[in-house]
Short mmCIF file of C-alpha atoms in Angstrom, two decimals:
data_model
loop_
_atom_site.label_atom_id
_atom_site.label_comp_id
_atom_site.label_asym_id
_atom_site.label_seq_id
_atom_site.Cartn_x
_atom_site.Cartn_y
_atom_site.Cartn_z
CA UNK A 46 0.00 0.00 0.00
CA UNK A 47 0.96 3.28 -1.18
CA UNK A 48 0.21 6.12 1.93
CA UNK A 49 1.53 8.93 -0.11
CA UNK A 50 0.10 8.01 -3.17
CA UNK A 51 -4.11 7.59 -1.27
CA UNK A 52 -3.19 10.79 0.63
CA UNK A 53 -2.26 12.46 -2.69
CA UNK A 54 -5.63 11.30 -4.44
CA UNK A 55 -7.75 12.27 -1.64
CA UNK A 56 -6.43 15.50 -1.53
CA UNK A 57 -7.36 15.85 -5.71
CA UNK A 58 -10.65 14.73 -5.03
CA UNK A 59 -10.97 16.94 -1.82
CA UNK A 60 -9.65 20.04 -4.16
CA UNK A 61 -12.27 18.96 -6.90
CA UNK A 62 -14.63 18.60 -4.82
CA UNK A 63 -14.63 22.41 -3.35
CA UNK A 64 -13.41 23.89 -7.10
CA UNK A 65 -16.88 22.00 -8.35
CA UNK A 66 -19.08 23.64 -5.24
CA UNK A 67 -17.42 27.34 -5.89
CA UNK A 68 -18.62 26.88 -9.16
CA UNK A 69 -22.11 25.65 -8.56
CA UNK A 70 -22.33 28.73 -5.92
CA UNK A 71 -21.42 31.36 -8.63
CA UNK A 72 -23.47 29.81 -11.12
CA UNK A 73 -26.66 30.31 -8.51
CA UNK A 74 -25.33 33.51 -7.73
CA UNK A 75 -25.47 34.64 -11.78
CA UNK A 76 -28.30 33.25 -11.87
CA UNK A 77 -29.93 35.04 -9.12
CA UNK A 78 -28.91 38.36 -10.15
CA UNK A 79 -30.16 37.66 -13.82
CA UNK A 80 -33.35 36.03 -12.41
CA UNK A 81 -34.74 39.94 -9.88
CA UNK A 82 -33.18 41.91 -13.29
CA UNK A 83 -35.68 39.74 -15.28
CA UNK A 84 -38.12 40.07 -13.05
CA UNK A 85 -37.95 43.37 -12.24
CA UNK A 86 -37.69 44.92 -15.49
CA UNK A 87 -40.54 42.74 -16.94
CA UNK A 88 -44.46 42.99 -15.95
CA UNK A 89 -45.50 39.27 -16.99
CA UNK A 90 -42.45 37.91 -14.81
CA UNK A 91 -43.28 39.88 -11.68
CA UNK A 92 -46.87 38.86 -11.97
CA UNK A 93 -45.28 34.93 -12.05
CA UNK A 94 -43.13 36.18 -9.09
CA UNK A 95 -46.25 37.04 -7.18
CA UNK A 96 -48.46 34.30 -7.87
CA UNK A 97 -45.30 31.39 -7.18
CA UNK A 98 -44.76 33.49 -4.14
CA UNK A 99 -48.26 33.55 -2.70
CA UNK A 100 -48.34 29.66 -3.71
CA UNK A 101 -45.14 28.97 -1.31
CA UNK A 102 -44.90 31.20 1.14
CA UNK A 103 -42.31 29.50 2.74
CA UNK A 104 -39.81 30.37 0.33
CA UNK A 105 -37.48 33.29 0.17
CA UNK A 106 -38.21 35.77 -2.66
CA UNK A 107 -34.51 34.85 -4.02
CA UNK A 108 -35.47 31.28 -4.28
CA UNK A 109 -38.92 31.67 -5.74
CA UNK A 110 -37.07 33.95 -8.69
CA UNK A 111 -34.28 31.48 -9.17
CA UNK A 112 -37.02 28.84 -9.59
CA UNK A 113 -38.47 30.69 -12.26
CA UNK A 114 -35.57 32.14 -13.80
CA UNK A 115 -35.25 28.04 -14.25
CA UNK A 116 -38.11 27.20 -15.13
CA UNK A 117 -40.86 29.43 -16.42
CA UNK A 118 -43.72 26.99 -16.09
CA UNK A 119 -43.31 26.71 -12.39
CA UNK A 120 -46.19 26.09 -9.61
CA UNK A 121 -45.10 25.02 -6.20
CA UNK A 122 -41.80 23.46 -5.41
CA UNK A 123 -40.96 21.25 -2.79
CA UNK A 124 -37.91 19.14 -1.75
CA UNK A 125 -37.74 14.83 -2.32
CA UNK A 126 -38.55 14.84 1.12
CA UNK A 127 -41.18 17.39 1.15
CA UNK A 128 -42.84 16.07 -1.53
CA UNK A 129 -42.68 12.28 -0.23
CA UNK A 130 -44.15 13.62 3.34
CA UNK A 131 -46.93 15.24 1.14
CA UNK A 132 -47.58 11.35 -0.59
CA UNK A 133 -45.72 12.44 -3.67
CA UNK A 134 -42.70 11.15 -5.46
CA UNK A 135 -40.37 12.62 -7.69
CA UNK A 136 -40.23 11.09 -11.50
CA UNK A 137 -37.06 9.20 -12.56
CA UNK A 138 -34.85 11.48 -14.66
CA UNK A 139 -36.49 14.94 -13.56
CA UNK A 140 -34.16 17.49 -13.10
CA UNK A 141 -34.51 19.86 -10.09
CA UNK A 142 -33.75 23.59 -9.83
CA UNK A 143 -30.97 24.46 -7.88
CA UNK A 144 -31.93 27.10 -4.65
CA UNK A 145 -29.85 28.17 -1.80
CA UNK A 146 -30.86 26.14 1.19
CA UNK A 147 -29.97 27.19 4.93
CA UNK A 148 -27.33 25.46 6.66
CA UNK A 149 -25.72 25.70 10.23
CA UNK A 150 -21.89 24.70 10.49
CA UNK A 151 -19.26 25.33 13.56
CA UNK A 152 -16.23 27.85 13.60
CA UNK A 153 -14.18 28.36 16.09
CA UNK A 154 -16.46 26.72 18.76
CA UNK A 155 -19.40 28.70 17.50
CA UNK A 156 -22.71 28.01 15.36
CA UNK A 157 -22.91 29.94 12.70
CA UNK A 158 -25.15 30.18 9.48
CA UNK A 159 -24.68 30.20 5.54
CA UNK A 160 -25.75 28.76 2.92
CA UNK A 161 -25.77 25.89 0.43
CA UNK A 162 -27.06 25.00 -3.01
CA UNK A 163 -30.01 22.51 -2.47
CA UNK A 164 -32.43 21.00 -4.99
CA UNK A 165 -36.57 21.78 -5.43
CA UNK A 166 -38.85 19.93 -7.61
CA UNK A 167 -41.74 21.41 -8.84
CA UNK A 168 -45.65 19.41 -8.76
CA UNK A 169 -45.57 18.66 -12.18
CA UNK A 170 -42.28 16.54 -12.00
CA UNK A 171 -44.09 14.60 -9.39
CA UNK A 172 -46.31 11.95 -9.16
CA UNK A 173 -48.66 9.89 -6.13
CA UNK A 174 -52.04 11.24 -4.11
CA UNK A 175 -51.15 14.73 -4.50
CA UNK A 176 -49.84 17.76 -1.92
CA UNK A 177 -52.83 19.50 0.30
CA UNK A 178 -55.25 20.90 -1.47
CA UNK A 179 -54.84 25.17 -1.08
CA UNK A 180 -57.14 26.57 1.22
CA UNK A 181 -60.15 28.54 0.84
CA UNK A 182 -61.74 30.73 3.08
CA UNK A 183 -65.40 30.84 1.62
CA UNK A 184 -67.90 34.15 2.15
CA UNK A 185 -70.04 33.26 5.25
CA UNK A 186 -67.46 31.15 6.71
CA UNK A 187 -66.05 30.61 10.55
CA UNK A 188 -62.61 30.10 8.62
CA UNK A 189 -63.14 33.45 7.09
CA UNK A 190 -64.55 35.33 10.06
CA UNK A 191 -61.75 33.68 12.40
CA UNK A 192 -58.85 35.33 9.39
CA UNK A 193 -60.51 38.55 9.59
CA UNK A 194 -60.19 38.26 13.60
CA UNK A 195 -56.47 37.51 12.91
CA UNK A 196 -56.30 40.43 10.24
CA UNK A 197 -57.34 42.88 13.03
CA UNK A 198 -55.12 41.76 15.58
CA UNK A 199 -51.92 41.93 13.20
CA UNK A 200 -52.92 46.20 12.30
CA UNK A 201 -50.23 47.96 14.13
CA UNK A 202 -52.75 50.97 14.14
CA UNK A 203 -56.28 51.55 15.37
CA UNK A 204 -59.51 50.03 12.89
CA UNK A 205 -63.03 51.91 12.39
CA UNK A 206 -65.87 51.24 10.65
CA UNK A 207 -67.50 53.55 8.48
CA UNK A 208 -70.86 54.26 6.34
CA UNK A 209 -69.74 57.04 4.39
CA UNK A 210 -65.96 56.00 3.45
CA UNK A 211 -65.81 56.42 -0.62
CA UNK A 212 -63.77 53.27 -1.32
CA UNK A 213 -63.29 49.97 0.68
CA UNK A 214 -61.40 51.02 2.98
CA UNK A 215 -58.17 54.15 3.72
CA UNK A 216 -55.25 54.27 6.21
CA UNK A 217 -54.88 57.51 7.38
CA UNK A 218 -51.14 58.21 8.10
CA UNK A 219 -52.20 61.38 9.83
CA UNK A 220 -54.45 59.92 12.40
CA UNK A 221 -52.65 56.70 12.48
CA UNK A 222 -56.45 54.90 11.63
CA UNK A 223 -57.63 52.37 9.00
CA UNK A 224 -61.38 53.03 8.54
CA UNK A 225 -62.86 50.51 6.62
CA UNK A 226 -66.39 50.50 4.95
CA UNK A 227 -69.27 48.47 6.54
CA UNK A 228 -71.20 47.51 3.71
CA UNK A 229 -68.17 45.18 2.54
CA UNK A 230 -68.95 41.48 2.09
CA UNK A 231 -66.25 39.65 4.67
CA UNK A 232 -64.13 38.56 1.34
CA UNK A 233 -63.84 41.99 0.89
CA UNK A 234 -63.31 43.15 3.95
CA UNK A 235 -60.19 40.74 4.21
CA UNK A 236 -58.85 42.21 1.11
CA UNK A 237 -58.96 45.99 2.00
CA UNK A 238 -57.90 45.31 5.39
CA UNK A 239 -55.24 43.20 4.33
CA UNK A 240 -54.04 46.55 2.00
CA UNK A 241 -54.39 49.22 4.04
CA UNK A 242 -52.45 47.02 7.49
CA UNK A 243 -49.66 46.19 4.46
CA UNK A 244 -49.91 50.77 4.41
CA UNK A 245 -49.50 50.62 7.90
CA UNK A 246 -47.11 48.50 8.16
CA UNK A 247 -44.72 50.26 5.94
CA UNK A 248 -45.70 53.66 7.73
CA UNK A 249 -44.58 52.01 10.86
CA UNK A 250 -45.85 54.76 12.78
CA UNK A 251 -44.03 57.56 11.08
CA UNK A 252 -40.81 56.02 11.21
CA UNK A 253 -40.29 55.64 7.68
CA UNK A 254 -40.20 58.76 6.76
CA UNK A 255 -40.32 58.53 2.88
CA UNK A 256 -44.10 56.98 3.47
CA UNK A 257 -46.73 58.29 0.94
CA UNK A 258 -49.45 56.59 -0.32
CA UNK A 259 -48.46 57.19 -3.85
CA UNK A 260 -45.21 55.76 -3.65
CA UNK A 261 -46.32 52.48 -1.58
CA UNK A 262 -49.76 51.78 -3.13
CA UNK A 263 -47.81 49.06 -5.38
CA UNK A 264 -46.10 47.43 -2.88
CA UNK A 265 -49.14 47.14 -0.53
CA UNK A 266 -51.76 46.41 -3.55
CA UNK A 267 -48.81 42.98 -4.15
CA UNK A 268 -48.21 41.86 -0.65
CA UNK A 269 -52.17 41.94 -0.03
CA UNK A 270 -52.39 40.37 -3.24
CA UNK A 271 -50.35 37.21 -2.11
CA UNK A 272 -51.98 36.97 1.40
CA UNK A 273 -55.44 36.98 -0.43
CA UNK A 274 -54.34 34.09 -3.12
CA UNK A 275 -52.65 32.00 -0.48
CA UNK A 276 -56.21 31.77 1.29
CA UNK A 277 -58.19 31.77 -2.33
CA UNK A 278 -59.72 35.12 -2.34
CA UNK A 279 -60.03 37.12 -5.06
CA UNK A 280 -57.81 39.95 -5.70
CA UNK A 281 -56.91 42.49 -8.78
CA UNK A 282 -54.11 41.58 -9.91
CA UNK A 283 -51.69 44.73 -9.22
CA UNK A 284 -50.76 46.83 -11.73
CA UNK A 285 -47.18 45.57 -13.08
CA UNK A 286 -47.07 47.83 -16.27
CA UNK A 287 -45.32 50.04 -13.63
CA UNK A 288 -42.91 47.57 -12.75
CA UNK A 289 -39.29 48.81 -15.27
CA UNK A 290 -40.02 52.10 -14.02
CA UNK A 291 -39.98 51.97 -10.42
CA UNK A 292 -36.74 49.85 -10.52
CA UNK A 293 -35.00 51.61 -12.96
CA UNK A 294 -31.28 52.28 -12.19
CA UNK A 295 -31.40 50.14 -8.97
CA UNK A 296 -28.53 47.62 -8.74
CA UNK A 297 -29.81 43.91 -8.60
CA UNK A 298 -28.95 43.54 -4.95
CA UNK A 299 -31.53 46.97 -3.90
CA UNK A 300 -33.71 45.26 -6.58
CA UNK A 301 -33.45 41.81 -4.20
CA UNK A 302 -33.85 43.66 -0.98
CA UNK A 303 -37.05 45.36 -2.26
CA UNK A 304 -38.28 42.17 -2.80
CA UNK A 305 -37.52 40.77 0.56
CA UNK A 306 -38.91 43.35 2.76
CA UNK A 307 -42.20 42.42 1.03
CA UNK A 308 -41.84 38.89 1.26
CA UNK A 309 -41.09 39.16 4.70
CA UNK A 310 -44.33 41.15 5.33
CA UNK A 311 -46.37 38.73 3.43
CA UNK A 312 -45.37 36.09 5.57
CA UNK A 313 -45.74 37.21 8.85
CA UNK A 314 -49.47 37.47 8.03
CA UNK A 315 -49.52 34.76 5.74
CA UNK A 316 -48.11 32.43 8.97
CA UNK A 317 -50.37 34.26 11.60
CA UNK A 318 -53.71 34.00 9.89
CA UNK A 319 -52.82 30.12 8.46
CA UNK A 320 -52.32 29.36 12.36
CA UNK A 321 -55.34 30.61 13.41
CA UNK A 322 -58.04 28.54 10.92
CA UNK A 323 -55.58 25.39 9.98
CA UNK A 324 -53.78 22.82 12.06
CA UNK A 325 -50.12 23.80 12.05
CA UNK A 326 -48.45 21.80 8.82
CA UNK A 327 -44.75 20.49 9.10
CA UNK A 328 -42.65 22.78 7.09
CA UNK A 329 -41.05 21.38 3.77
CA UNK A 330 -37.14 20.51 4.34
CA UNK A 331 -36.17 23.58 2.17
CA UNK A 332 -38.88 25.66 3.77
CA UNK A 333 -36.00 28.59 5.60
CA UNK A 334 -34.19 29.40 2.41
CA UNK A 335 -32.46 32.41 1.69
#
């Protein structure tokens, strides 16, 4: 036996093994920056953004756009092992998209956090009894009277009913107030409120100062968008025509940090109100991505 000689080839296939990796992680990273520039600088693509987003909510905004940047036709995504805990297998020979998965690792007698390059599937490259049906919170509903409860607990600012409010519903940035109309049917009422708490939100009491309903009408007509299609209520669609323009002359990573500020938004209620009307659902393995 030949020490030197194993020691030598496990060192090659150690160096390979990292050279191969690097490359895979700038390939994602190319990818990623291509995938927000496409995104953001085309209205059809953002609309795919926010529908894929408000149909996996558990994924990061990055991921969801690397997804698509990969695969145009895409639905909801899962992991092997999501999809097998959901009764579903993957098809022989499907290829996955690559996405940047979480992962913990120890330096210098510390936990720390990065990053690697995992692998999602989307439903159509499975097969078996099929993942949980989406849910729908149906006019007339304890489901959908239970979600609006949730909805008023999440508004950072005080609600009001009114009989004379032209519209559906209006945050008030002055008085700090959402008044929303009373003659709203309750689908309705989850969609306005869900828009003017995303106003709100942003506000954030006056602290960001740059608030005007003008400039964050968009954002708050997509984020209420997604929460309303992740619980099957109808929505607009938000106007993406306006999409090039407002991220013209950003750099891709402002472009990606737009993006996750909304995401992270549109969670938060997403998770709050789908805790309060469903039994809690085990999280798919690549469910914290970045």
């Amino acid at each position: 036996m030949d020490l030197e000689s194993l020691l030598q080839e496990k060192n090659q296939k150690d160096m390979n093994w990292k050279e191969q990796k690097t490359a895979e992680r700038n390939e994602v990273n190319d990818w990623s920056d291509r995938a927000i520039l496409e995104a953001t600088g085309n209205p059809e693509i953002y609309q795919k953004y926010l529908d894929v987003q408000a149909d996996n909510p558990r994924y990061s905004a990055s991921n969801i756009l690397l997804a698509i940047h990969q695969n145009k036709d895409v639905s909801v995504i899962n992991s092997v092992k999501g999809w097998n805990a959901l009764g579903r297998n993957v098809k022989r020979n499907e290829v996955g998209m690559k996405i940047r998965v979480s992962d913990s690792y120890m330096k210098e007698g510390k936990k720390r956090y990065g990053y690697k390059i995992g692998t999602a599937f989307d439903v159509s490259q499975t097969s078996g009894k099929g993942p949980q049906p989406q849910m729908a919170l149906r006019e007339d509903s304890p489901e959908l009277t239970t979600a609006i409860r949730k909805l008023l607990d999440l508004s950072p600012v005080k609600i009001v009913t009114s009989t004379t409010l032209h519209g559906d519903a209006f945050y008030d940035p002055g008085d700090q107030k959402i008044q929303v109309s009373s003659e709203l049917s309750d689908q309705g009422t989850f969609y306005a409120l869900a828009r003017e708490i995303v106003h709100a939100t942003i506000h954030d009491h006056g602290r960001y100062a740059y608030y005007s309903r003008n400039e964050c009408g968009f954002d708050a007509d997509c984020v209420s968008y997604m929460v309303c299609r992740s619980f099957g209520i109808a929505a607009k669609e938000p106007d993406t025509t306006r999409v090039p323009l407002l991220y013209d002359e950003m750099e891709p990573q402002d472009r990606r940090s737009v993006l996750d500020s909304l995401q992270k938004i549109f969670r938060k209620m997403q998770s709050e109100i789908q805790r309060e009307v469903a039994p809690r659902q085990k999280a798919p393995e690549h469910g914290k991505t970045r």
